[in-house]
Short mmCIF file of C-alpha atoms in Angstrom, two decimals:
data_model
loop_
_atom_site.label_atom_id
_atom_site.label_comp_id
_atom_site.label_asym_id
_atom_site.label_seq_id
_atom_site.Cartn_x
_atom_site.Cartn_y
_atom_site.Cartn_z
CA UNK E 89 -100.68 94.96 124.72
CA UNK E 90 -101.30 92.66 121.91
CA UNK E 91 -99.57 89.28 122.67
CA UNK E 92 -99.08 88.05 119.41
CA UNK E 93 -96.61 89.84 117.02
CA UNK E 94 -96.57 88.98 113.17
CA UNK E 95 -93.45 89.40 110.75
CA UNK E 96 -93.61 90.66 107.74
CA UNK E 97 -96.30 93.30 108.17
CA UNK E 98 -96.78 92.44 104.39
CA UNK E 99 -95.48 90.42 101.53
CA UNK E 100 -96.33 90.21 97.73
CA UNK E 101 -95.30 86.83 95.94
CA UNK E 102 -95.80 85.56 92.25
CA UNK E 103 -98.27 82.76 91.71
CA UNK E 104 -96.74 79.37 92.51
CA UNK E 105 -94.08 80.62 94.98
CA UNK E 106 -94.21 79.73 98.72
CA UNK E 107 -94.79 82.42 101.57
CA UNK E 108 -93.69 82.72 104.99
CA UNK E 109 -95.19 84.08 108.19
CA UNK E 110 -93.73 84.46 111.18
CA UNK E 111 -95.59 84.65 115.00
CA UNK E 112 -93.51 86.24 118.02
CA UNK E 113 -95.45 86.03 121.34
CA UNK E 114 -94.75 86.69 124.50
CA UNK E 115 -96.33 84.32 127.50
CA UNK E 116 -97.00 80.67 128.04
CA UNK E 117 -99.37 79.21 125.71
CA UNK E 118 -102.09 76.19 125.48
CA UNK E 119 -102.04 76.49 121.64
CA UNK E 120 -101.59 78.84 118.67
CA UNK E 121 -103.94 79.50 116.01
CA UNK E 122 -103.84 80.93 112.53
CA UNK E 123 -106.52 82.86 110.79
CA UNK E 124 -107.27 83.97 107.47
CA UNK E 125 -109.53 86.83 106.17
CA UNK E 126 -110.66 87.88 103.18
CA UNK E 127 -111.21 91.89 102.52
CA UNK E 128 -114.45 92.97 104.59
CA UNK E 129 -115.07 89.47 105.82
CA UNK E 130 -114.67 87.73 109.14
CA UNK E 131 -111.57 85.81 110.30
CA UNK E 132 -111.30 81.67 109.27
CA UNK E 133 -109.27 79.52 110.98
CA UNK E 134 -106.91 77.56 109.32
CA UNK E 135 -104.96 75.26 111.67
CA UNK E 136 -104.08 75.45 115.71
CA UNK E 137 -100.82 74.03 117.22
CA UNK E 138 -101.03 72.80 120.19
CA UNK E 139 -97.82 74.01 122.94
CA UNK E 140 -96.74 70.27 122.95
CA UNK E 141 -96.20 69.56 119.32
CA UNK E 142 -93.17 71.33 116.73
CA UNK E 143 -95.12 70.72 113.54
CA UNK E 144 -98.37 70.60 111.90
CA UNK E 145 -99.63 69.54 108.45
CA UNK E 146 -102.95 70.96 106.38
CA UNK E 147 -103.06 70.66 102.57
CA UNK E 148 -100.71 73.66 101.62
CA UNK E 149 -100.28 74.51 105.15
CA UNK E 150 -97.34 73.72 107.19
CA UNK E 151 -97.12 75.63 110.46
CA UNK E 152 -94.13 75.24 113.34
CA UNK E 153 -93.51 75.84 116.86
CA UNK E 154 -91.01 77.34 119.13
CA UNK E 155 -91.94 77.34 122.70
CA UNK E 156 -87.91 77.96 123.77
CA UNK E 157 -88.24 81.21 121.40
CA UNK E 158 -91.80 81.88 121.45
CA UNK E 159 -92.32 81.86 118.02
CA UNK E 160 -94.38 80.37 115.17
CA UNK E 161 -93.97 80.38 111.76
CA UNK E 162 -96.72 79.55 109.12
CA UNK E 163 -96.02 78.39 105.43
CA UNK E 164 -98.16 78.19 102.24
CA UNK E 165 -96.41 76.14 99.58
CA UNK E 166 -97.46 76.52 95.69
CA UNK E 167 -99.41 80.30 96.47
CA UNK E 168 -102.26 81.31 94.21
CA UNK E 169 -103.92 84.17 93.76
CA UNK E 170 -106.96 82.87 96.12
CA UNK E 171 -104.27 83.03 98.70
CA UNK E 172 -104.56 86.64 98.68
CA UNK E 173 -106.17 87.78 102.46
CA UNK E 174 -104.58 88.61 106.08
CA UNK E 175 -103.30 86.54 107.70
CA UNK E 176 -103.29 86.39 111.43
CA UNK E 177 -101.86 84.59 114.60
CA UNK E 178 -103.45 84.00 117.80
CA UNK E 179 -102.49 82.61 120.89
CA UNK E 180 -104.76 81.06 123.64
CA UNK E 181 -102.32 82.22 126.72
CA UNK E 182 -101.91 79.60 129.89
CA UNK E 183 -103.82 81.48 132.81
CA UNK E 184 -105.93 79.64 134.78
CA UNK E 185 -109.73 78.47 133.67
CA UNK E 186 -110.35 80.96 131.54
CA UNK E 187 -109.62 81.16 127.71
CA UNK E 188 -108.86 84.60 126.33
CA UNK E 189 -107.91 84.29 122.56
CA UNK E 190 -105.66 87.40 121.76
CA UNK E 191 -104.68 88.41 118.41
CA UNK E 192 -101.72 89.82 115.82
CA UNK E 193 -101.68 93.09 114.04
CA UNK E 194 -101.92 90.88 110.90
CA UNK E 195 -100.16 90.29 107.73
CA UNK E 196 -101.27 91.48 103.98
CA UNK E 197 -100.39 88.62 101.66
CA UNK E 198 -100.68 89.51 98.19
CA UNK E 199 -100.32 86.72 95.59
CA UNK E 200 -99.78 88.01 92.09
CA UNK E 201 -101.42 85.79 89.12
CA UNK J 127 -125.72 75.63 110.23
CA UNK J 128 -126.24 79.38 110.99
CA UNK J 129 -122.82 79.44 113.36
CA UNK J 130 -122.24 82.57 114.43
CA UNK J 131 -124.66 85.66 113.68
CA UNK J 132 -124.05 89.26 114.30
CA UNK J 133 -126.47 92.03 113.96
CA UNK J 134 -126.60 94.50 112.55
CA UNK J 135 -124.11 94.70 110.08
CA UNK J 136 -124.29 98.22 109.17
CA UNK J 137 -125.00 101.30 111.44
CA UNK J 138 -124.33 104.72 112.13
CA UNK J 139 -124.70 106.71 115.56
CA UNK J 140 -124.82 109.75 116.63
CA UNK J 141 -122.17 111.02 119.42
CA UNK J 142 -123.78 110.00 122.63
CA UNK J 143 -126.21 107.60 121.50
CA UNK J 144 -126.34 104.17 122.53
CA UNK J 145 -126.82 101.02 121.10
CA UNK J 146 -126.48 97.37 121.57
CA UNK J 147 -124.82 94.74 119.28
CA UNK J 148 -126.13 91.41 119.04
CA UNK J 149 -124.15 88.00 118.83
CA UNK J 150 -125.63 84.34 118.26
CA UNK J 151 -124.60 80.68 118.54
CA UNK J 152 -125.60 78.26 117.79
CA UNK J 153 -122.67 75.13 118.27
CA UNK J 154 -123.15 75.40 122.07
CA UNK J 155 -120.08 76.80 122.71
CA UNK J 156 -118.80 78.22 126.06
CA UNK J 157 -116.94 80.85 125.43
CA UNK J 158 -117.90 83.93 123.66
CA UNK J 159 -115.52 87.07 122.40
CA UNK J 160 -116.33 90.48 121.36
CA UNK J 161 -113.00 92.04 119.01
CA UNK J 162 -112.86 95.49 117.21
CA UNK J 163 -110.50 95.72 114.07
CA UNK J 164 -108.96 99.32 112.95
CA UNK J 165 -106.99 99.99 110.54
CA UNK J 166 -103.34 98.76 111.27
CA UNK J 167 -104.38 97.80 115.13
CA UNK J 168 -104.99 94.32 114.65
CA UNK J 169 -108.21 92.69 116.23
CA UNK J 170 -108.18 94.21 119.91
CA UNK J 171 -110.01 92.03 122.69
CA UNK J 172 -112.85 94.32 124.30
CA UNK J 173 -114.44 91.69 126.78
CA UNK J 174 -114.91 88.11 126.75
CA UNK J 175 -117.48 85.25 128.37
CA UNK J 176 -116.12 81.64 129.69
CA UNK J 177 -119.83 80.90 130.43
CA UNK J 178 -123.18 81.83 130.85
CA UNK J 179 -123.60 84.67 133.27
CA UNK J 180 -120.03 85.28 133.39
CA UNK J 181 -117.99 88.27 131.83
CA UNK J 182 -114.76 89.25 132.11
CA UNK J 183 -112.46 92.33 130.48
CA UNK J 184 -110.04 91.85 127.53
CA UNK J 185 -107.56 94.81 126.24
CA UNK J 186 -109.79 97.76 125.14
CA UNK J 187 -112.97 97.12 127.71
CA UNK J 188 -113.82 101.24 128.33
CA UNK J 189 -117.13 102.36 127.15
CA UNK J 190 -118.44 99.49 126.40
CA UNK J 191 -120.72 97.13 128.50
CA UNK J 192 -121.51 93.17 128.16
CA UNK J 193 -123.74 90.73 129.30
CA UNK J 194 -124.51 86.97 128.70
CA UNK J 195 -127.88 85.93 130.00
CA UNK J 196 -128.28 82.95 128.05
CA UNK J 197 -124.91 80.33 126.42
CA UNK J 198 -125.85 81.49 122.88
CA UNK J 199 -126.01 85.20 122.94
CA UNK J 200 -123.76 87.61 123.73
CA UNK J 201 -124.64 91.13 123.83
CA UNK J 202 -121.91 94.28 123.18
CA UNK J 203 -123.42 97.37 124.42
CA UNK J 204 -122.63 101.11 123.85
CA UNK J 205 -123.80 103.16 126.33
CA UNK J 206 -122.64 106.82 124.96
CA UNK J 207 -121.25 106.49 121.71
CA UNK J 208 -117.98 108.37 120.92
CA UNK J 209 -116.14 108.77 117.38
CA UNK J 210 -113.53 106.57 118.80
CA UNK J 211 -115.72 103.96 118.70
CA UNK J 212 -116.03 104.14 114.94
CA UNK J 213 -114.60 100.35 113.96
CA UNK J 214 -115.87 97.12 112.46
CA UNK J 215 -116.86 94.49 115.43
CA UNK J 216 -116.50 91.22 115.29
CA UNK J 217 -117.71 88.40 117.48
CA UNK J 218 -116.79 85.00 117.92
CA UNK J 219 -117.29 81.37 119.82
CA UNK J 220 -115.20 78.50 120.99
CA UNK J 221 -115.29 75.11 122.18
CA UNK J 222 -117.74 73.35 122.40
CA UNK J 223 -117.06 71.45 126.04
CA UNK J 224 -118.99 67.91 125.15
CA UNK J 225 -117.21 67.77 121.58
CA UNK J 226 -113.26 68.88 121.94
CA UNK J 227 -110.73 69.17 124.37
CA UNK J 228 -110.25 72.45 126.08
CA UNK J 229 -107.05 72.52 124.31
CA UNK J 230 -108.24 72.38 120.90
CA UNK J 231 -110.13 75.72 120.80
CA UNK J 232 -110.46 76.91 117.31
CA UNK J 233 -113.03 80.37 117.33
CA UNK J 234 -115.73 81.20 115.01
CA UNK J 235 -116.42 84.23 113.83
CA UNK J 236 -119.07 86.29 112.84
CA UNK J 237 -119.30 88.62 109.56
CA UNK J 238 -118.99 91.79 111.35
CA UNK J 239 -120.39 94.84 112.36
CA UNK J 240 -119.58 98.22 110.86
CA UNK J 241 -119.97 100.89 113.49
CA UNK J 242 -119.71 104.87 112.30
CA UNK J 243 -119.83 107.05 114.94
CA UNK J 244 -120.79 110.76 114.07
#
């Protein structure tokens, strides 16, 4: 099963308002990851959080971290309509050597000009 | 700075044909992921590669094959096509072991691969 779990499946906002995404997972993790993409395009990253820190800072970006609940939530202040794309989490899962990057259903951000 | 390169991007198969789906690197990175996206699933893992030579299974690994003979390609094969298979597959990279900490693994991704299966 998919270890990340995003919240709302999908959210429309007027230009200039902030949105929120939330991240539910379910194992230890080294870091999580957001990722943006555009309609029929491949998935950009926009910022990682590492399992040690609570807070992280990119431009219009501000994305937390709740290892005690296993959560994340990510935040784009002052939307435009650019904004418009899924959004994804993903979590790189403590388990030995390896690295095996596992991904959210997604959420369909909609910014309204 | 090519990144990552998938090809094809477009194809159709027939039920029970095979075919194999290329993926290239080029920011020396060690590990190596091949996703499929449907509608409402979400990007499900299908195998993955820590390293040259090595494979290993992700979430959805049946029916399709992998190998990684060389760091910066990484091969998705389908061996007998089925209508099930129908998606869009993606590929990615990550870290780069002589320029970030293991921790700090952001992934690449290619453009995608749109896969009809008739």
């Amino acid at each position: 099963s998919q270890q990340g779990e995003e919240d709302p499946q999908a959210l429309s906002i007027q230009e200039g308002e902030n949105a929120t995404m939330n991240c539910s997972y379910k194992t230890s993790i080294n870091n999580l990851q957001w990722y943006r993409q555009n309609s029929g395009r491949g998935l950009v990253h926009l910022i990682l959080i590492r399992s040690n820190e609570r807070e992280k800072h990119s431009g219009r970006l501000r994305v937390t971290l709740d290892t005690s609940k296993k959560s994340s939530s990510l935040l784009i202040t002052a939307s435009r309509a650019a904004d418009t794309a899924s959004y994804f989490c993903a979590t790189d899962a403590v388990g030995g050597a390896n690295s095996k990057l596992t991904f959210g259903k997604g959420i369909t951000l909609s910014v309204r000009p | 700075n090519a990144g990552v390169t998938q090809t094809p991007k477009f194809r159709v198969l027939k039920t029970g044909q095979s075919m194999t789906l290329l993926c290239a690197q080029d920011m020396n990175h060690e590990y190596m992921y091949w996703y499929r996206q449907d509608p409402g699933m979400g990007l499900r893992l299908i195998h993955y590669s820590v390293g040259e030579g090595t494979t290993a299974k992700g979430e959805v690994p049946d029916g399709y094959n992998v190998s990684r003979l060389k760091k910066q390609n990484f091969l998705l094969g389908l061996e007998s096509a089925a209508p099930s298979q129908t998606s869009v597959y993606f590929c990615a990279s990550s870290y780069n072991a002589h320029k970030v900490s293991r921790w700090n693994t952001e992934a690449f991704f290619g453009q995608g691969t749109r896969l009809t299966v008739v």
